[in-house]
Short mmCIF file of C-alpha atoms and ligand atoms in Angstrom, two decimals:
data_model
loop_
_atom_site.label_atom_id
_atom_site.label_comp_id
_atom_site.label_asym_id
_atom_site.label_seq_id
_atom_site.Cartn_x
_atom_site.Cartn_y
_atom_site.Cartn_z
CA MET A 1 80.57 99.89 83.69
CA ASN A 2 82.38 97.13 81.65
CA GLU A 3 84.55 94.14 82.81
CA LEU A 4 87.56 96.16 82.85
CA THR A 5 86.43 98.98 84.38
CA ALA A 6 84.99 97.16 87.10
CA THR A 7 87.93 95.02 87.95
CA PHE A 8 89.84 98.54 88.36
CA ALA A 9 87.06 100.46 90.07
CA GLY A 10 87.23 96.98 92.58
CA LYS A 11 91.08 97.58 92.86
CA GLN A 12 91.07 100.98 93.59
CA GLU A 13 88.43 100.34 96.13
CA LYS A 14 88.76 101.78 99.95
CA ALA A 15 87.88 98.34 101.56
CA MET A 16 90.09 96.61 99.65
CA ASN A 17 92.57 94.89 102.14
CA ALA A 18 96.33 96.41 101.06
CA ASP A 19 98.95 96.33 104.11
CA LEU A 20 101.64 98.75 103.01
CA HIS A 21 103.81 98.40 105.95
CA CYS A 22 105.41 95.13 107.00
CA HIS A 23 108.84 93.85 108.03
CA SER A 24 110.94 90.70 107.07
CA ASN A 25 114.03 89.61 108.30
CA ALA A 26 115.87 91.56 105.88
CA SER A 27 115.45 93.97 108.64
CA ASP A 28 114.06 93.42 112.14
CA GLY A 29 111.18 91.01 111.48
CA GLN A 30 111.38 87.27 111.73
CA LEU A 31 110.17 85.60 108.77
CA SER A 32 111.65 85.82 105.26
CA PRO A 33 110.37 88.03 102.48
CA ALA A 34 108.90 85.23 100.83
CA GLU A 35 107.23 83.85 104.41
CA VAL A 36 105.73 87.11 104.62
CA VAL A 37 104.22 87.21 101.30
CA VAL A 38 102.51 84.01 101.57
CA ARG A 39 101.69 84.54 105.00
CA ALA A 40 100.02 88.10 103.72
CA HIS A 41 98.31 86.09 100.88
CA ALA A 42 96.71 83.55 103.06
CA ASN A 43 95.37 86.19 105.52
CA GLY A 44 93.66 87.85 102.71
CA VAL A 45 95.81 90.75 101.61
CA SER A 46 94.99 92.00 98.23
CA LEU A 47 97.92 94.47 97.52
CA LEU A 48 101.04 94.68 99.54
CA SER A 49 103.96 96.27 100.42
CA LEU A 50 107.31 95.08 102.14
CA THR A 51 108.77 97.86 104.00
CA ASP A 52 111.72 97.17 105.74
CA HIS A 53 113.66 99.53 107.59
CA ASP A 54 116.73 101.25 105.89
CA THR A 55 116.84 98.44 103.16
CA LEU A 56 115.41 97.14 100.15
CA GLY A 57 117.44 94.12 100.79
CA GLY A 58 114.11 91.75 100.66
CA ILE A 59 112.26 93.51 97.69
CA GLU A 60 113.45 90.69 95.26
CA GLU A 61 112.58 87.81 96.85
CA ALA A 62 109.37 89.00 98.20
CA ARG A 63 108.76 90.46 94.49
CA ARG A 64 108.99 86.82 93.01
CA ALA A 65 106.99 85.48 95.48
CA ALA A 66 104.53 87.64 95.24
CA ALA A 67 104.26 87.05 91.29
CA SER A 68 104.25 83.48 92.01
CA ILE A 69 101.57 83.31 93.80
CA GLY A 70 99.41 86.05 91.98
CA LEU A 71 99.50 89.05 94.65
CA ASP A 72 99.75 92.73 93.96
CA PHE A 73 103.15 93.94 95.13
CA LEU A 74 104.81 97.49 95.64
CA ALA A 75 108.51 97.88 96.41
CA GLY A 76 108.91 99.79 99.54
CA VAL A 77 111.58 100.70 102.65
CA GLU A 78 110.51 102.65 105.57
CA ILE A 79 113.05 104.98 106.16
CA SER A 80 114.60 106.47 109.74
CA VAL A 81 114.97 109.78 109.59
CA THR A 82 115.60 113.05 112.11
CA TRP A 83 113.47 116.03 112.44
CA LYS A 84 113.86 118.40 115.21
CA ASN A 85 116.23 115.49 117.23
CA GLN A 86 113.03 113.16 116.62
CA GLY A 87 113.38 109.66 114.97
CA ILE A 88 110.39 109.85 112.47
CA HIS A 89 109.51 106.85 110.18
CA ILE A 90 109.03 107.62 106.59
CA VAL A 91 107.21 104.93 104.19
CA GLY A 92 107.90 104.99 100.61
CA ILE A 93 106.16 102.49 98.47
CA GLY A 94 105.90 102.05 94.93
CA VAL A 95 109.87 103.04 94.59
CA ASP A 96 112.47 101.48 91.77
CA ASP A 97 114.21 99.41 93.90
CA ASN A 98 117.34 99.93 92.06
CA HIS A 99 117.31 103.83 92.05
CA HIS A 100 120.73 104.94 92.56
CA GLY A 101 120.17 108.19 94.91
CA LEU A 102 117.55 105.80 96.73
CA ARG A 103 120.14 103.31 97.30
CA GLU A 104 123.10 105.64 98.29
CA GLY A 105 120.72 107.27 101.06
CA LEU A 106 119.42 103.87 102.34
CA ASP A 107 123.54 103.13 101.96
CA ILE A 108 124.36 106.56 104.69
CA VAL A 109 121.38 105.27 107.46
CA ALA A 110 122.02 101.06 107.28
CA SER A 111 125.77 102.15 107.98
CA GLY A 112 125.66 104.14 110.97
CA ARG A 113 123.86 101.37 112.25
CA ILE A 114 127.22 99.48 113.21
CA GLU A 115 128.64 102.21 114.63
CA ARG A 116 125.63 102.99 116.41
CA GLY A 117 125.35 99.40 117.60
CA ARG A 118 128.65 99.05 119.07
CA GLN A 119 127.68 102.75 121.08
CA MET A 120 124.18 101.29 122.22
CA ALA A 121 126.19 98.09 123.33
CA ALA A 122 128.92 100.44 125.33
CA SER A 123 126.27 101.99 127.55
CA LEU A 124 124.45 98.70 128.14
CA ALA A 125 128.06 97.69 129.56
CA GLU A 126 127.87 100.61 131.64
CA ALA A 127 124.45 99.69 133.20
CA GLY A 128 125.98 96.25 133.71
CA ILE A 129 124.61 94.53 130.49
CA SER A 130 128.09 92.88 128.63
CA GLY A 131 128.33 91.13 125.37
CA ALA A 132 125.16 93.27 124.03
CA PHE A 133 126.63 94.09 120.28
CA GLU A 134 127.47 90.33 119.53
CA GLY A 135 124.24 89.07 121.38
CA ALA A 136 122.24 91.41 119.33
CA LEU A 137 124.10 91.11 115.94
CA ALA A 138 123.51 87.23 116.13
CA TYR A 139 119.58 87.85 115.62
CA ALA A 140 120.53 90.19 112.42
CA LYS A 141 121.09 88.74 108.77
CA ASP A 142 123.61 91.76 107.76
CA PRO A 143 125.12 93.91 110.44
CA ARG A 144 123.88 97.04 108.66
CA THR A 145 120.58 96.19 109.69
CA LEU A 146 121.14 95.93 113.23
CA SER A 147 118.39 97.51 115.48
CA ARG A 148 116.97 97.96 118.89
CA SER A 149 114.47 95.12 118.10
CA HIS A 150 117.41 92.84 117.79
CA PHE A 151 119.01 94.11 121.35
CA ALA A 152 115.77 93.13 122.41
CA ARG A 153 115.24 90.22 121.71
CA TYR A 154 118.87 89.67 123.17
CA LEU A 155 118.18 90.85 126.25
CA VAL A 156 114.86 88.99 126.36
CA ASP A 157 116.46 85.97 126.02
CA ILE A 158 119.26 86.29 128.43
CA GLY A 159 116.48 86.96 131.07
CA VAL A 160 117.25 90.82 131.27
CA CYS A 161 113.75 91.81 130.94
CA LYS A 162 110.77 89.40 130.36
CA ASP A 163 109.64 90.90 127.05
CA GLN A 164 110.61 93.54 124.51
CA SER A 165 108.28 96.17 125.37
CA SER A 166 110.03 96.09 128.92
CA VAL A 167 112.99 96.38 127.35
CA PHE A 168 112.35 99.30 125.42
CA GLU A 169 110.70 101.12 128.56
CA SER A 170 114.12 100.07 130.75
CA TYR A 171 116.89 100.25 128.46
CA LEU A 172 115.76 101.43 124.63
CA ASN A 173 113.65 104.24 124.68
CA PRO A 174 114.66 107.80 124.50
CA GLY A 175 116.44 109.04 127.78
CA LYS A 176 117.41 105.25 128.55
CA PRO A 177 120.96 104.21 128.64
CA GLY A 178 121.25 101.93 125.53
CA TYR A 179 119.66 104.43 123.79
CA VAL A 180 121.21 106.17 120.49
CA PRO A 181 120.21 107.83 117.70
CA HIS A 182 120.54 106.94 114.35
CA ARG A 183 122.98 109.01 112.16
CA GLU A 184 120.95 111.54 111.10
CA PHE A 185 119.58 111.56 107.79
CA LEU A 186 116.98 114.28 107.01
CA LEU A 187 113.37 114.10 106.28
CA GLU A 188 113.88 116.29 103.69
CA GLN A 189 116.52 113.50 102.10
CA ALA A 190 114.16 110.60 102.78
CA ILE A 191 111.42 112.28 100.64
CA GLU A 192 113.28 113.51 97.92
CA GLN A 193 115.03 110.27 96.96
CA ILE A 194 111.37 108.45 97.53
CA ASN A 195 110.11 110.55 94.97
CA ALA A 196 113.40 110.56 92.83
CA ALA A 197 112.60 106.80 92.59
CA GLY A 198 109.06 107.07 91.53
CA GLY A 199 107.59 106.12 95.02
CA VAL A 200 105.23 107.94 97.10
CA ALA A 201 105.88 108.83 100.90
CA ILE A 202 104.10 108.19 103.58
CA LEU A 203 104.80 109.57 106.88
CA ALA A 204 104.30 105.96 109.12
CA HIS A 205 102.45 105.56 112.51
CA PRO A 206 101.77 109.46 113.29
CA GLY A 207 100.04 108.47 116.20
CA ARG A 208 103.58 106.86 117.76
CA TYR A 209 105.69 109.62 118.14
CA ARG A 210 106.44 111.25 121.31
CA ILE A 211 105.41 115.02 120.26
CA LYS A 212 102.30 117.07 121.00
CA ALA A 213 99.50 117.79 118.64
CA THR A 214 100.70 120.93 117.29
CA GLU A 215 104.12 119.49 116.76
CA LEU A 216 102.44 116.82 114.91
CA ARG A 217 100.47 119.27 112.99
CA GLN A 218 104.11 121.18 112.11
CA LEU A 219 105.43 117.68 111.10
CA VAL A 220 102.81 116.90 108.66
CA GLN A 221 102.96 120.15 107.23
CA GLU A 222 106.24 120.22 106.56
CA PHE A 223 106.21 116.73 105.26
CA ARG A 224 103.40 117.27 102.77
CA GLU A 225 105.32 120.94 101.60
CA LEU A 226 108.34 118.76 101.24
CA GLY A 227 106.63 116.60 98.62
CA GLY A 228 104.83 113.82 101.08
CA LYS A 229 101.83 112.45 99.99
CA ALA A 230 99.90 110.18 102.71
CA LEU A 231 99.68 109.52 106.18
CA GLU A 232 99.09 106.26 107.66
CA VAL A 233 95.40 106.68 109.00
CA VAL A 234 95.43 103.19 110.13
CA SER A 235 98.36 101.44 111.46
CA GLY A 236 98.47 98.09 113.95
CA SER A 237 97.18 98.54 116.76
CA GLN A 238 95.36 101.88 117.48
CA THR A 239 91.90 102.63 118.82
CA PRO A 240 89.21 103.85 116.71
CA ASP A 241 89.28 107.14 118.18
CA TYR A 242 93.19 107.48 117.00
CA THR A 243 92.27 106.75 113.75
CA GLY A 244 89.18 109.10 113.76
CA GLN A 245 92.10 112.22 114.57
CA MET A 246 94.30 110.98 112.02
CA ALA A 247 92.06 110.93 108.87
CA ARG A 248 90.85 114.15 110.16
CA LEU A 249 94.75 115.22 109.83
CA ALA A 250 94.94 113.68 106.87
CA ARG A 251 91.71 115.56 105.20
CA ASP A 252 93.17 119.14 106.62
CA PHE A 253 96.36 118.91 104.80
CA ASP A 254 94.64 117.03 101.86
CA LEU A 255 96.93 114.07 102.13
CA LYS A 256 96.02 110.38 100.95
CA ALA A 257 95.61 107.97 103.45
CA SER A 258 97.23 104.59 104.03
CA ARG A 259 96.77 101.40 106.02
CA GLY A 260 99.96 98.89 107.14
CA SER A 261 99.90 96.27 110.36
CA ASP A 262 103.63 97.28 110.62
CA PHE A 263 103.77 93.53 110.99
CA HIS A 264 107.27 91.92 112.77
CA ALA A 265 106.51 88.36 113.62
CA ILE A 266 104.06 85.97 114.37
CA GLY A 267 102.66 86.62 117.72
CA SER A 268 104.29 89.97 118.80
CA SER A 269 102.45 92.94 119.89
CA TYR A 270 102.26 94.69 116.07
CA ALA A 271 99.13 93.65 114.09
CA ASP A 272 99.37 90.38 111.85
CA LEU A 273 99.30 90.94 107.87
CA GLY A 274 96.18 92.56 106.96
CA ARG A 275 94.31 92.09 110.34
CA LEU A 276 93.36 95.78 110.51
CA PRO A 277 90.71 97.81 110.30
CA PRO A 278 89.49 99.58 106.96
CA LEU A 279 90.47 102.92 106.43
CA PRO A 280 87.54 105.11 107.72
CA ASP A 281 85.07 107.08 105.52
CA GLY A 282 86.15 110.07 103.92
CA VAL A 283 89.65 109.54 103.05
CA VAL A 284 91.19 109.06 100.01
CA PRO A 285 93.12 105.51 99.87
CA VAL A 286 96.92 105.74 98.66
CA TRP A 287 96.67 102.86 96.20
CA SER A 288 94.26 105.10 94.03
CA LEU A 289 97.63 106.60 92.74
CA PHE A 290 98.66 103.04 91.54
CA ASP A 291 97.96 101.51 88.47
CA PHE A 292 98.43 97.74 89.09
P1 AMP B 301 115.78 101.13 115.35
O1 AMP B 301 115.13 101.50 114.17
O2 AMP B 301 117.25 100.52 115.55
O3 AMP B 301 115.58 102.38 116.13
O4 AMP B 301 114.43 100.67 116.01
C1 AMP B 301 112.95 100.56 116.19
C2 AMP B 301 112.59 99.56 116.18
O5 AMP B 301 112.17 98.93 117.00
C3 AMP B 301 111.21 99.60 115.62
O6 AMP B 301 111.05 99.66 114.01
C4 AMP B 301 110.27 98.58 116.43
O7 AMP B 301 110.43 97.64 115.45
C5 AMP B 301 110.77 98.21 117.61
N1 AMP B 301 110.41 98.89 118.89
C6 AMP B 301 110.25 100.39 119.05
N2 AMP B 301 109.77 100.55 120.18
C7 AMP B 301 109.30 99.00 120.73
C8 AMP B 301 108.53 98.59 121.64
N3 AMP B 301 108.07 99.77 122.80
N4 AMP B 301 108.06 97.28 121.77
C9 AMP B 301 108.69 96.60 120.73
N5 AMP B 301 109.21 96.96 119.31
C10 AMP B 301 109.93 98.30 119.38
MN1 MN B 302 110.63 97.34 113.41
MN1 MN B 303 108.20 102.57 111.88
MN1 MN B 304 107.80 99.69 110.81
#
């Protein structure tokens, strides 16, 4: 193996510290895109993708920061879609962030977030919590990124709940008073736009959906038939047993495996950047699809 091949092989290896799912304050994270990049680098990440919810707004800043410290970077996004009335997340990495169709699709989802926020606030008001729209909006840099996380922060700060997970349990999960689904954007639309933009579609945190195992297999099958390429086999805070199940699912459906912390903020319940187990044996890393 000559020196060049050795470098290439090293970059493609499974044990590489790749973090392909995280958030900045361009959506519901708390660090700026540049701060995310610097922290990822400090934590030993060698390939990063910033994947804010339904927006590419943080990519330019993150890309510049990554270039200046020599960190390999892929433009990414996490798209909120509806599948059988369920909210599902599709991560797209390696996308052309100027692609027209992708940007238009994201615009549809993002612009729905403002009206959805008003509806959430109205139903929270019926449950006795007033002022939640303005309260949550104060945490969002752009109203088009307004998210349940911003409502959760507001409800914790005004003392309604002790922490964000209690807010979700009492107010923001499906079936609770403040829950409103996203404007409908379909699984096929998200995958199509990610592929059209030259990216790779990954089914995010497959273990976090409230669906039965048979339904999850059906989702994975459809995802693949529609042009999806990988499963997030290692996501922040999951048990080793679960990782094994996700690895089997990836193998059964001949999908690549991804790894992402889903980092949102320092000290939050999600994993820190790059601080998660390596991919298990027997799967093919999604980064093998890229030259970098
Ligand atoms: P949205 O896109 O507005 O529906 O908000 C979804 C976001 O809420 C997720 O990306 C998480 O950041 C956050 N979230 C969902 N469930 C929880 C939970 N149980 N605890 C903390 N944050 C959560
Ligand atoms: Mn989030
Ligand atoms: Mn998600
Ligand atoms: Mn996420």
